[in-house]
């Protein structure tokens, strides 16, 4: 399941209320850097804002709001706010579990590792030992 979300910012500039937004594929962002990048420049570029403008500074003064989540990300958005650290950690864990599911299917004939929590825990512990 892919992780997608719309990030938007509501701010005023020269008497106008602006709401620039961007739809983000968070899996792509996480795979590229291992964590979410600074989202303000992404929103600015997607909406044609100059990164060296007063308009961009005003935009940065406001909080990013998140909506229309798809996937795991939905569990980490509350009242439009994203718990970035918790999402990044859960995303990495999910990547590991996906790999372990492949191993369980291939070598143990287990199609749903979640149905076998003891095996999942053992595989996860083995993975952690191997990662040290």
mmCIF file with all atom_site columns, C-alpha atoms in Angstrom:
data_model
loop_
_atom_site.group_PDB
_atom_site.id
_atom_site.type_symbol
_atom_site.label_atom_id
_atom_site.label_alt_id
_atom_site.label_comp_id
_atom_site.label_asym_id
_atom_site.label_entity_id
_atom_site.label_seq_id
_atom_site.pdbx_PDB_ins_code
_atom_site.Cartn_x
_atom_site.Cartn_y
_atom_site.Cartn_z
_atom_site.occupancy
_atom_site.B_iso_or_equiv
_atom_site.pdbx_formal_charge
_atom_site.auth_seq_id
_atom_site.auth_comp_id
_atom_site.auth_asym_id
_atom_site.auth_atom_id
_atom_site.pdbx_PDB_model_num
ATOM 1   C CA . UNK A 1 1   ? 0.000  0.000   0.000  1.00 0.00 ? 1   UNK A CA 1
ATOM 2   C CA . UNK A 1 2   ? 1.419  3.360   -0.938 1.00 0.00 ? 2   UNK A CA 1
ATOM 3   C CA . UNK A 1 3   ? 1.587  6.337   1.382  1.00 0.00 ? 3   UNK A CA 1
ATOM 4   C CA . UNK A 1 4   ? 0.227  9.538   -0.077 1.00 0.00 ? 4   UNK A CA 1
ATOM 5   C CA . UNK A 1 5   ? -0.923 12.776  1.482  1.00 0.00 ? 5   UNK A CA 1
ATOM 6   C CA . UNK A 1 6   ? -1.762 16.355  0.551  1.00 0.00 ? 6   UNK A CA 1
ATOM 7   C CA . UNK A 1 7   ? 0.328  18.976  2.341  1.00 0.00 ? 7   UNK A CA 1
ATOM 8   C CA . UNK A 1 8   ? -0.990 22.536  2.350  1.00 0.00 ? 8   UNK A CA 1
ATOM 9   C CA . UNK A 1 9   ? -0.342 25.827  4.080  1.00 0.00 ? 9   UNK A CA 1
ATOM 10  C CA . UNK A 1 10  ? -2.818 28.609  4.736  1.00 0.00 ? 10  UNK A CA 1
ATOM 11  C CA . UNK A 1 11  ? -1.231 32.065  4.941  1.00 0.00 ? 11  UNK A CA 1
ATOM 12  C CA . UNK A 1 12  ? -1.802 35.692  4.026  1.00 0.00 ? 12  UNK A CA 1
ATOM 13  C CA . UNK A 1 13  ? 0.388  37.750  1.745  1.00 0.00 ? 13  UNK A CA 1
ATOM 14  C CA . UNK A 1 14  ? -0.340 41.295  0.537  1.00 0.00 ? 14  UNK A CA 1
ATOM 15  C CA . UNK A 1 15  ? -3.936 41.085  1.702  1.00 0.00 ? 15  UNK A CA 1
ATOM 16  C CA . UNK A 1 16  ? -4.615 37.792  -0.052 1.00 0.00 ? 16  UNK A CA 1
ATOM 17  C CA . UNK A 1 17  ? -5.278 34.457  1.599  1.00 0.00 ? 17  UNK A CA 1
ATOM 18  C CA . UNK A 1 18  ? -3.214 31.783  -0.105 1.00 0.00 ? 18  UNK A CA 1
ATOM 19  C CA . UNK A 1 19  ? -3.327 28.000  0.265  1.00 0.00 ? 19  UNK A CA 1
ATOM 20  C CA . UNK A 1 20  ? -0.505 26.396  -1.706 1.00 0.00 ? 20  UNK A CA 1
ATOM 21  C CA . UNK A 1 21  ? -0.513 22.618  -1.595 1.00 0.00 ? 21  UNK A CA 1
ATOM 22  C CA . UNK A 1 22  ? 1.201  19.581  -3.038 1.00 0.00 ? 22  UNK A CA 1
ATOM 23  C CA . UNK A 1 23  ? 0.312  15.914  -3.236 1.00 0.00 ? 23  UNK A CA 1
ATOM 24  C CA . UNK A 1 24  ? 3.183  13.842  -1.894 1.00 0.00 ? 24  UNK A CA 1
ATOM 25  C CA . UNK A 1 25  ? 4.181  10.259  -2.515 1.00 0.00 ? 25  UNK A CA 1
ATOM 26  C CA . UNK A 1 26  ? 5.809  9.649   0.850  1.00 0.00 ? 26  UNK A CA 1
ATOM 27  C CA . UNK A 1 27  ? 7.206  6.254   -0.120 1.00 0.00 ? 27  UNK A CA 1
ATOM 28  C CA . UNK A 1 28  ? 9.198  7.924   -2.873 1.00 0.00 ? 28  UNK A CA 1
ATOM 29  C CA . UNK A 1 29  ? 10.430 10.597  -0.459 1.00 0.00 ? 29  UNK A CA 1
ATOM 30  C CA . UNK A 1 30  ? 11.377 8.042   2.206  1.00 0.00 ? 30  UNK A CA 1
ATOM 31  C CA . UNK A 1 31  ? 13.134 5.726   -0.240 1.00 0.00 ? 31  UNK A CA 1
ATOM 32  C CA . UNK A 1 32  ? 15.162 8.629   -1.613 1.00 0.00 ? 32  UNK A CA 1
ATOM 33  C CA . UNK A 1 33  ? 16.467 9.898   1.723  1.00 0.00 ? 33  UNK A CA 1
ATOM 34  C CA . UNK A 1 34  ? 15.432 7.559   4.517  1.00 0.00 ? 34  UNK A CA 1
ATOM 35  C CA . UNK A 1 35  ? 13.342 10.343  6.042  1.00 0.00 ? 35  UNK A CA 1
ATOM 36  C CA . UNK A 1 36  ? 10.961 13.044  4.944  1.00 0.00 ? 36  UNK A CA 1
ATOM 37  C CA . UNK A 1 37  ? 12.645 16.111  3.471  1.00 0.00 ? 37  UNK A CA 1
ATOM 38  C CA . UNK A 1 38  ? 11.854 19.682  4.433  1.00 0.00 ? 38  UNK A CA 1
ATOM 39  C CA . UNK A 1 39  ? 8.368  20.061  2.978  1.00 0.00 ? 39  UNK A CA 1
ATOM 40  C CA . UNK A 1 40  ? 8.269  23.851  2.708  1.00 0.00 ? 40  UNK A CA 1
ATOM 41  C CA . UNK A 1 41  ? 10.561 23.958  -0.357 1.00 0.00 ? 41  UNK A CA 1
ATOM 42  C CA . UNK A 1 42  ? 8.535  21.163  -2.006 1.00 0.00 ? 42  UNK A CA 1
ATOM 43  C CA . UNK A 1 43  ? 5.304  23.081  -1.507 1.00 0.00 ? 43  UNK A CA 1
ATOM 44  C CA . UNK A 1 44  ? 6.925  26.318  -2.679 1.00 0.00 ? 44  UNK A CA 1
ATOM 45  C CA . UNK A 1 45  ? 8.354  24.780  -5.869 1.00 0.00 ? 45  UNK A CA 1
ATOM 46  C CA . UNK A 1 46  ? 5.088  23.021  -6.698 1.00 0.00 ? 46  UNK A CA 1
ATOM 47  C CA . UNK A 1 47  ? 3.270  26.345  -6.459 1.00 0.00 ? 47  UNK A CA 1
ATOM 48  C CA . UNK A 1 48  ? 5.810  28.546  -8.230 1.00 0.00 ? 48  UNK A CA 1
ATOM 49  C CA . UNK A 1 49  ? 7.062  30.485  -5.213 1.00 0.00 ? 49  UNK A CA 1
ATOM 50  C CA . UNK A 1 50  ? 10.539 31.975  -5.301 1.00 0.00 ? 50  UNK A CA 1
ATOM 51  C CA . UNK A 1 51  ? 12.626 30.475  -2.500 1.00 0.00 ? 51  UNK A CA 1
ATOM 52  C CA . UNK A 1 52  ? 14.187 33.874  -1.795 1.00 0.00 ? 52  UNK A CA 1
ATOM 53  C CA . UNK A 1 53  ? 10.984 35.871  -1.546 1.00 0.00 ? 53  UNK A CA 1
ATOM 54  C CA . UNK A 1 54  ? 9.116  37.492  1.299  1.00 0.00 ? 54  UNK A CA 1
ATOM 55  C CA . UNK A 1 55  ? 6.107  35.440  0.210  1.00 0.00 ? 55  UNK A CA 1
ATOM 56  C CA . UNK A 1 56  ? 8.078  32.239  0.887  1.00 0.00 ? 56  UNK A CA 1
ATOM 57  C CA . UNK A 1 57  ? 9.125  33.564  4.317  1.00 0.00 ? 57  UNK A CA 1
ATOM 58  C CA . UNK A 1 58  ? 5.499  34.276  5.175  1.00 0.00 ? 58  UNK A CA 1
ATOM 59  C CA . UNK A 1 59  ? 4.560  30.766  4.061  1.00 0.00 ? 59  UNK A CA 1
ATOM 60  C CA . UNK A 1 60  ? 7.244  29.249  6.295  1.00 0.00 ? 60  UNK A CA 1
ATOM 61  C CA . UNK A 1 61  ? 5.797  31.061  9.302  1.00 0.00 ? 61  UNK A CA 1
ATOM 62  C CA . UNK A 1 62  ? 2.680  28.878  9.157  1.00 0.00 ? 62  UNK A CA 1
ATOM 63  C CA . UNK A 1 63  ? 2.190  25.199  9.976  1.00 0.00 ? 63  UNK A CA 1
ATOM 64  C CA . UNK A 1 64  ? 1.775  22.635  7.260  1.00 0.00 ? 64  UNK A CA 1
ATOM 65  C CA . UNK A 1 65  ? -1.604 20.916  7.317  1.00 0.00 ? 65  UNK A CA 1
ATOM 66  C CA . UNK A 1 66  ? -2.003 17.350  6.091  1.00 0.00 ? 66  UNK A CA 1
ATOM 67  C CA . UNK A 1 67  ? -5.138 15.900  4.507  1.00 0.00 ? 67  UNK A CA 1
ATOM 68  C CA . UNK A 1 68  ? -6.350 13.088  2.267  1.00 0.00 ? 68  UNK A CA 1
ATOM 69  C CA . UNK A 1 69  ? -3.952 10.480  3.672  1.00 0.00 ? 69  UNK A CA 1
ATOM 70  C CA . UNK A 1 70  ? -3.638 7.095   2.022  1.00 0.00 ? 70  UNK A CA 1
ATOM 71  C CA . UNK A 1 71  ? -1.826 4.162   3.603  1.00 0.00 ? 71  UNK A CA 1
ATOM 72  C CA . UNK A 1 72  ? 0.114  3.935   6.840  1.00 0.00 ? 72  UNK A CA 1
ATOM 73  C CA . UNK A 1 73  ? 0.441  7.736   7.011  1.00 0.00 ? 73  UNK A CA 1
ATOM 74  C CA . UNK A 1 74  ? -3.233 8.012   8.022  1.00 0.00 ? 74  UNK A CA 1
ATOM 75  C CA . UNK A 1 75  ? -2.378 6.608   11.451 1.00 0.00 ? 75  UNK A CA 1
ATOM 76  C CA . UNK A 1 76  ? -0.029 9.512   12.146 1.00 0.00 ? 76  UNK A CA 1
ATOM 77  C CA . UNK A 1 77  ? -2.201 12.494  11.221 1.00 0.00 ? 77  UNK A CA 1
ATOM 78  C CA . UNK A 1 78  ? -4.332 14.039  13.930 1.00 0.00 ? 78  UNK A CA 1
ATOM 79  C CA . UNK A 1 79  ? -6.252 17.273  13.379 1.00 0.00 ? 79  UNK A CA 1
ATOM 80  C CA . UNK A 1 80  ? -4.210 17.975  10.237 1.00 0.00 ? 80  UNK A CA 1
ATOM 81  C CA . UNK A 1 81  ? -0.867 17.585  12.007 1.00 0.00 ? 81  UNK A CA 1
ATOM 82  C CA . UNK A 1 82  ? 1.634  14.871  11.135 1.00 0.00 ? 82  UNK A CA 1
ATOM 83  C CA . UNK A 1 83  ? 3.811  13.132  13.714 1.00 0.00 ? 83  UNK A CA 1
ATOM 84  C CA . UNK A 1 84  ? 6.809  12.897  11.386 1.00 0.00 ? 84  UNK A CA 1
ATOM 85  C CA . UNK A 1 85  ? 9.122  10.960  13.712 1.00 0.00 ? 85  UNK A CA 1
ATOM 86  C CA . UNK A 1 86  ? 6.497  8.324   14.475 1.00 0.00 ? 86  UNK A CA 1
ATOM 87  C CA . UNK A 1 87  ? 5.622  7.944   10.790 1.00 0.00 ? 87  UNK A CA 1
ATOM 88  C CA . UNK A 1 88  ? 9.266  7.598   9.740  1.00 0.00 ? 88  UNK A CA 1
ATOM 89  C CA . UNK A 1 89  ? 9.856  4.940   12.389 1.00 0.00 ? 89  UNK A CA 1
ATOM 90  C CA . UNK A 1 90  ? 6.708  3.014   11.452 1.00 0.00 ? 90  UNK A CA 1
ATOM 91  C CA . UNK A 1 91  ? 7.559  3.271   7.744  1.00 0.00 ? 91  UNK A CA 1
ATOM 92  C CA . UNK A 1 92  ? 11.005 1.759   8.326  1.00 0.00 ? 92  UNK A CA 1
ATOM 93  C CA . UNK A 1 93  ? 9.506  -1.007  10.467 1.00 0.00 ? 93  UNK A CA 1
ATOM 94  C CA . UNK A 1 94  ? 6.931  -1.723  7.749  1.00 0.00 ? 94  UNK A CA 1
ATOM 95  C CA . UNK A 1 95  ? 9.706  -2.000  5.144  1.00 0.00 ? 95  UNK A CA 1
ATOM 96  C CA . UNK A 1 96  ? 11.441 -4.586  7.323  1.00 0.00 ? 96  UNK A CA 1
ATOM 97  C CA . UNK A 1 97  ? 8.187  -6.485  7.922  1.00 0.00 ? 97  UNK A CA 1
ATOM 98  C CA . UNK A 1 98  ? 7.503  -6.562  4.181  1.00 0.00 ? 98  UNK A CA 1
ATOM 99  C CA . UNK A 1 99  ? 10.909 -8.178  3.609  1.00 0.00 ? 99  UNK A CA 1
ATOM 100 C CA . UNK A 1 100 ? 10.317 -10.621 6.445  1.00 0.00 ? 100 UNK A CA 1
ATOM 101 C CA . UNK A 1 101 ? 6.922  -11.502 4.958  1.00 0.00 ? 101 UNK A CA 1
ATOM 102 C CA . UNK A 1 102 ? 8.660  -12.447 1.722  1.00 0.00 ? 102 UNK A CA 1
ATOM 103 C CA . UNK A 1 103 ? 11.053 -14.691 3.643  1.00 0.00 ? 103 UNK A CA 1
ATOM 104 C CA . UNK A 1 104 ? 8.210  -16.285 5.601  1.00 0.00 ? 104 UNK A CA 1
ATOM 105 C CA . UNK A 1 105 ? 6.258  -16.952 2.415  1.00 0.00 ? 105 UNK A CA 1
ATOM 106 C CA . UNK A 1 106 ? 9.229  -18.385 0.577  1.00 0.00 ? 106 UNK A CA 1
ATOM 107 C CA . UNK A 1 107 ? 10.791 -20.504 3.318  1.00 0.00 ? 107 UNK A CA 1
ATOM 108 C CA . UNK A 1 108 ? 8.037  -21.176 5.847  1.00 0.00 ? 108 UNK A CA 1
ATOM 109 C CA . UNK A 1 109 ? 4.912  -21.229 3.651  1.00 0.00 ? 109 UNK A CA 1
ATOM 110 C CA . UNK A 1 110 ? 3.360  -18.495 5.807  1.00 0.00 ? 110 UNK A CA 1
ATOM 111 C CA . UNK A 1 111 ? 1.209  -16.163 3.731  1.00 0.00 ? 111 UNK A CA 1
ATOM 112 C CA . UNK A 1 112 ? 0.327  -13.769 6.553  1.00 0.00 ? 112 UNK A CA 1
ATOM 113 C CA . UNK A 1 113 ? 3.084  -13.274 9.095  1.00 0.00 ? 113 UNK A CA 1
ATOM 114 C CA . UNK A 1 114 ? 0.731  -11.316 11.347 1.00 0.00 ? 114 UNK A CA 1
ATOM 115 C CA . UNK A 1 115 ? -1.194 -14.539 11.935 1.00 0.00 ? 115 UNK A CA 1
ATOM 116 C CA . UNK A 1 116 ? 2.005  -15.971 13.492 1.00 0.00 ? 116 UNK A CA 1
ATOM 117 C CA . UNK A 1 117 ? 3.223  -13.315 15.962 1.00 0.00 ? 117 UNK A CA 1
ATOM 118 C CA . UNK A 1 118 ? 5.855  -15.593 17.526 1.00 0.00 ? 118 UNK A CA 1
ATOM 119 C CA . UNK A 1 119 ? 7.442  -16.251 14.138 1.00 0.00 ? 119 UNK A CA 1
ATOM 120 C CA . UNK A 1 120 ? 7.233  -12.545 13.246 1.00 0.00 ? 120 UNK A CA 1
ATOM 121 C CA . UNK A 1 121 ? 8.934  -11.595 16.507 1.00 0.00 ? 121 UNK A CA 1
ATOM 122 C CA . UNK A 1 122 ? 11.662 -14.204 15.986 1.00 0.00 ? 122 UNK A CA 1
ATOM 123 C CA . UNK A 1 123 ? 12.343 -13.042 12.419 1.00 0.00 ? 123 UNK A CA 1
ATOM 124 C CA . UNK A 1 124 ? 12.385 -9.410  13.515 1.00 0.00 ? 124 UNK A CA 1
ATOM 125 C CA . UNK A 1 125 ? 14.864 -10.169 16.307 1.00 0.00 ? 125 UNK A CA 1
ATOM 126 C CA . UNK A 1 126 ? 17.082 -12.100 13.863 1.00 0.00 ? 126 UNK A CA 1
ATOM 127 C CA . UNK A 1 127 ? 16.927 -9.132  11.486 1.00 0.00 ? 127 UNK A CA 1
ATOM 128 C CA . UNK A 1 128 ? 17.960 -6.731  14.253 1.00 0.00 ? 128 UNK A CA 1
ATOM 129 C CA . UNK A 1 129 ? 20.900 -8.950  15.252 1.00 0.00 ? 129 UNK A CA 1
ATOM 130 C CA . UNK A 1 130 ? 22.012 -9.134  11.630 1.00 0.00 ? 130 UNK A CA 1
ATOM 131 C CA . UNK A 1 131 ? 21.774 -5.352  11.277 1.00 0.00 ? 131 UNK A CA 1
ATOM 132 C CA . UNK A 1 132 ? 24.206 -4.596  14.104 1.00 0.00 ? 132 UNK A CA 1
#
